[in-house]
mmCIF file of C-alpha atoms in Angstrom:
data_model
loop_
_atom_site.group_PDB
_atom_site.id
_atom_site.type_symbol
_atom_site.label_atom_id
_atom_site.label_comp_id
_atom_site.label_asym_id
_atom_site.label_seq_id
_atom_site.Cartn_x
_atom_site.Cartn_y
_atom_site.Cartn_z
ATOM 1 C CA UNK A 326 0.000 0.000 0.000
ATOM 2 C CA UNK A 327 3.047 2.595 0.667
ATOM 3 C CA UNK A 328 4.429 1.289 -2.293
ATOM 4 C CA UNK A 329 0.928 3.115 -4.661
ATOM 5 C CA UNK A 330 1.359 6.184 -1.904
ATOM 6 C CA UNK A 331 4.318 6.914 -2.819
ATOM 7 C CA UNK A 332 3.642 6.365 -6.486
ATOM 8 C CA UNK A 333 0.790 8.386 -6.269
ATOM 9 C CA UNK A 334 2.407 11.128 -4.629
ATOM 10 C CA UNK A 335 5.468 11.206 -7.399
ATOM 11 C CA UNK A 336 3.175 11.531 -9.924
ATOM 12 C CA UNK A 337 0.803 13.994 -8.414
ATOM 13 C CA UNK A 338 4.125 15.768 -7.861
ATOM 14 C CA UNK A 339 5.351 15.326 -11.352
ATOM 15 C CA UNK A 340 1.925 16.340 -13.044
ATOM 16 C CA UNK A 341 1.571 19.823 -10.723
ATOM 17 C CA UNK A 342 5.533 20.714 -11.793
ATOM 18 C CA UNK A 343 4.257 20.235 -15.449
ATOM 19 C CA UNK A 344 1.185 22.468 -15.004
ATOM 20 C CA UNK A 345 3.144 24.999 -13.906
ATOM 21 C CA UNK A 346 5.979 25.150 -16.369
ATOM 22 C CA UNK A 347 6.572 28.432 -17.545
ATOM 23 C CA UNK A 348 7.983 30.154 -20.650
ATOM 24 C CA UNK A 349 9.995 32.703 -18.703
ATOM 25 C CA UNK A 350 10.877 32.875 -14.770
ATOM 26 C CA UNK A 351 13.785 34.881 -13.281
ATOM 27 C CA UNK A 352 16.107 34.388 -10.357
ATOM 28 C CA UNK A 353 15.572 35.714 -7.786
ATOM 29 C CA UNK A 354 11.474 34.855 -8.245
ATOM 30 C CA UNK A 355 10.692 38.418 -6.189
ATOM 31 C CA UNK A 356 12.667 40.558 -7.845
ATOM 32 C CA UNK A 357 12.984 44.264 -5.687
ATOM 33 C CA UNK A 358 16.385 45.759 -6.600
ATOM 34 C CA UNK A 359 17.269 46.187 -9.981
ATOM 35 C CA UNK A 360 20.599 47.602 -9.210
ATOM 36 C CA UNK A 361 21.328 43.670 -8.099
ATOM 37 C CA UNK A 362 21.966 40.846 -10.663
ATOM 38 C CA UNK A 363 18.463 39.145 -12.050
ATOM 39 C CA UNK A 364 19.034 35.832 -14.343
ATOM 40 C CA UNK A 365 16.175 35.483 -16.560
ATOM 41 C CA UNK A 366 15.419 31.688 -18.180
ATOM 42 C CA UNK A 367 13.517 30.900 -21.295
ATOM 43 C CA UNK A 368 11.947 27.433 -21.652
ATOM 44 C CA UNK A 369 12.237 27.304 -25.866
ATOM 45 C CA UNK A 370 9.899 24.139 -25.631
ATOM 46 C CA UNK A 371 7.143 26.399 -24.351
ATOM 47 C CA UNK A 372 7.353 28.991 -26.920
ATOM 48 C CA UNK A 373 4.360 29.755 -29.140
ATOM 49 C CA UNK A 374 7.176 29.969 -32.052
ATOM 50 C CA UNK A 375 9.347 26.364 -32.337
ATOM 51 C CA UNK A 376 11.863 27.279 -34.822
ATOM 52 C CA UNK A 377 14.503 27.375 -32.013
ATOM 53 C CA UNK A 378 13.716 24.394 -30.141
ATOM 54 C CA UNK A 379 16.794 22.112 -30.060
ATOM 55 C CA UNK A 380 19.398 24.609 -31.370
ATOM 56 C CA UNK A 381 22.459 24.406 -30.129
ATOM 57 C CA UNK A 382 22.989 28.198 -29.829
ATOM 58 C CA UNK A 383 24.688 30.614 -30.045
ATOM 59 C CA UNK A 384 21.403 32.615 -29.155
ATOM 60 C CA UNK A 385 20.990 36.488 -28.222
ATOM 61 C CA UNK A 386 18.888 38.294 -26.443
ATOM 62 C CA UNK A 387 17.164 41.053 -28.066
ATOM 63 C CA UNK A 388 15.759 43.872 -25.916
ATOM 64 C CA UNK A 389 13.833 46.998 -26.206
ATOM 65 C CA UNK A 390 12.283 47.666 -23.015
ATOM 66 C CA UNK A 391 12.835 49.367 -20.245
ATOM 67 C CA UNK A 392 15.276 50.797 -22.911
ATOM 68 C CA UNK A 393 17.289 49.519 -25.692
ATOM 69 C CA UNK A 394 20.577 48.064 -23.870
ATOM 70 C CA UNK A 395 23.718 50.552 -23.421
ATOM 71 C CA UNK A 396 25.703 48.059 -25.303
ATOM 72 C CA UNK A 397 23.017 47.876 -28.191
ATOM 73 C CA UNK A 398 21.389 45.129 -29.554
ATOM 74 C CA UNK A 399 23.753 44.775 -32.709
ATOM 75 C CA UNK A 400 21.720 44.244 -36.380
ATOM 76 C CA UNK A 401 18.947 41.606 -36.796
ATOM 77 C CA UNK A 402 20.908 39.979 -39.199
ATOM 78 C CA UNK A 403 24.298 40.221 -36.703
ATOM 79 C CA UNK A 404 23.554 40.184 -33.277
ATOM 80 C CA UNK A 405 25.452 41.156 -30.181
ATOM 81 C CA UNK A 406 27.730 38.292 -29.147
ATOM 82 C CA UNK A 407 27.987 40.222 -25.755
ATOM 83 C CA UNK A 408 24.103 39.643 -25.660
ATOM 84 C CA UNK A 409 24.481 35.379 -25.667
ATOM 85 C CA UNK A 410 22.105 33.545 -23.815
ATOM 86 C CA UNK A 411 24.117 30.291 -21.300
ATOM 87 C CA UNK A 412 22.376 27.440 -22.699
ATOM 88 C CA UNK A 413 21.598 25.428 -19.008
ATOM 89 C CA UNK A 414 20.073 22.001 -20.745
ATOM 90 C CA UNK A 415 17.939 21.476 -23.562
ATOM 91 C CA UNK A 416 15.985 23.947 -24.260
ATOM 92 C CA UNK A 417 16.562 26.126 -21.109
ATOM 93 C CA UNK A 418 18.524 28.707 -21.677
ATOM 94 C CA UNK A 419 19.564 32.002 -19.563
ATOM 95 C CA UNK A 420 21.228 35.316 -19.318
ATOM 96 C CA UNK A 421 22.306 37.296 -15.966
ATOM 97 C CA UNK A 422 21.888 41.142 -16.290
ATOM 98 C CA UNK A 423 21.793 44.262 -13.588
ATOM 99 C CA UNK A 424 18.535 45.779 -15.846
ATOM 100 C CA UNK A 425 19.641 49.286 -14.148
ATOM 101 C CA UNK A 426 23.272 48.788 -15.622
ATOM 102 C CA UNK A 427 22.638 47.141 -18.614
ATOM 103 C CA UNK A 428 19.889 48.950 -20.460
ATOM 104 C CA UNK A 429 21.744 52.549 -18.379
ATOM 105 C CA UNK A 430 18.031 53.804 -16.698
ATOM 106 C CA UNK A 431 17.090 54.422 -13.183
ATOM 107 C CA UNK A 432 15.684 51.595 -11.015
ATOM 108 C CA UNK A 433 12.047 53.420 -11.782
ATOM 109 C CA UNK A 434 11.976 52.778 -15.207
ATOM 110 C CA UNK A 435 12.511 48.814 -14.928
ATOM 111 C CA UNK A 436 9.671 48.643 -12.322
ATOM 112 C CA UNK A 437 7.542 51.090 -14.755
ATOM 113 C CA UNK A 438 7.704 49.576 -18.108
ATOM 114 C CA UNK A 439 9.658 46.177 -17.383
ATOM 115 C CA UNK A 440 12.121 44.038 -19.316
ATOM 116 C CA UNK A 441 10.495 43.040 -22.821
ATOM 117 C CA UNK A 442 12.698 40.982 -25.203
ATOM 118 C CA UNK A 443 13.051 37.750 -27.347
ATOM 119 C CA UNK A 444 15.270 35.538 -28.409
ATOM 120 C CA UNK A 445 17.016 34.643 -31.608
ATOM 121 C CA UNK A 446 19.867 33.027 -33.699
ATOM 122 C CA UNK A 447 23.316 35.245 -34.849
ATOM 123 C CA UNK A 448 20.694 36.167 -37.533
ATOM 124 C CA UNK A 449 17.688 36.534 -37.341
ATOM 125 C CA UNK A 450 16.706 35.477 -40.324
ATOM 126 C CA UNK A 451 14.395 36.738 -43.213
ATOM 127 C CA UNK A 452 11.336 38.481 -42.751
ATOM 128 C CA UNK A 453 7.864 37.035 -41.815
ATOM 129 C CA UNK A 454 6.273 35.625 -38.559
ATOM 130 C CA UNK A 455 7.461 32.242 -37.303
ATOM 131 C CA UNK A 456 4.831 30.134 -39.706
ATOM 132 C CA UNK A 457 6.036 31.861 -42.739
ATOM 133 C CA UNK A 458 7.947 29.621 -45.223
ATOM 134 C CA UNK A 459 11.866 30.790 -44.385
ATOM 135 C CA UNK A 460 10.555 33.144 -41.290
ATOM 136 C CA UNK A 461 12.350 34.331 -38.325
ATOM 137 C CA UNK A 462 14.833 32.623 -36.366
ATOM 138 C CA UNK A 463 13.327 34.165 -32.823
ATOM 139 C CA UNK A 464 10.589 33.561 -30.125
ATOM 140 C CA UNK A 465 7.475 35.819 -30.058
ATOM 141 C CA UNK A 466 7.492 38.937 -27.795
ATOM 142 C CA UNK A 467 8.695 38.058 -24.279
ATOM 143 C CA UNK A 468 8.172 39.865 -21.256
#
């Protein structure tokens, strides 16, 4: 009988993790300080757009909200490789920013308009949304 408890409870546990899987989540969860470091993850499995699932990277974040980054976001076609995404197992990737630092605004303007971005490849690719023939190499709008 403890044997189908614990069974149970395992997969009670493993369906409730999968319910809540998210596209996006940062580190620290509560985030107050944005003059401290804030790692944000992307689950590429979840995204509405699946050209990136299973690439093997290099991928970039591009940003334009709070403000574009101080170090720019490069050219669609050439992105920043200071911008990379740490690829931390398949399909989870992740990049560690200070949002006050990095996109050079006041810790006010990240809590007012907060950190919108997506992913993508070196290149972007050619135009069109993600179910156009040839389309974009990137995730939808993130936030």
């Amino acid at each position: 009988m403890q044997k189908y408890i614990a069974s149970f409870a395992v997969a009670t546990l493993l369906g409730i993790g999968s319910m809540n899987a998210q596209k996006v989540w940062t580190e620290p969860a509560v985030y107050t300080n944005p003059d401290d470091s804030l790692k944000i993850f992307v689950n590429l499995a979840l995204m509405d757009c699946q050209k990136l699932v299973g690439d093997p990277g290099p991928l970039y974040i591009w940003t334009w909200m709070p403000a574009d980054p101080v170090n720019g976001n490069g050219a669609w076609n050439a992105s920043n490789t200071d911008n990379a995404w740490v690829n931390e197992g398949p399909d989870i990737w992740s990049f560690k920013m200070v949002p006050t630092s990095f996109y050079g605004v006041p810790a006010q303007t990240v809590f007012d308009n907060d950190i919108m971005f997506l992913v993508k490849g070196l290149d972007g690719g050619g135009g069109g949304d993600c179910s156009a023939a040839g389309g974009e190499f990137k995730t939808e709008d993130l936030l």
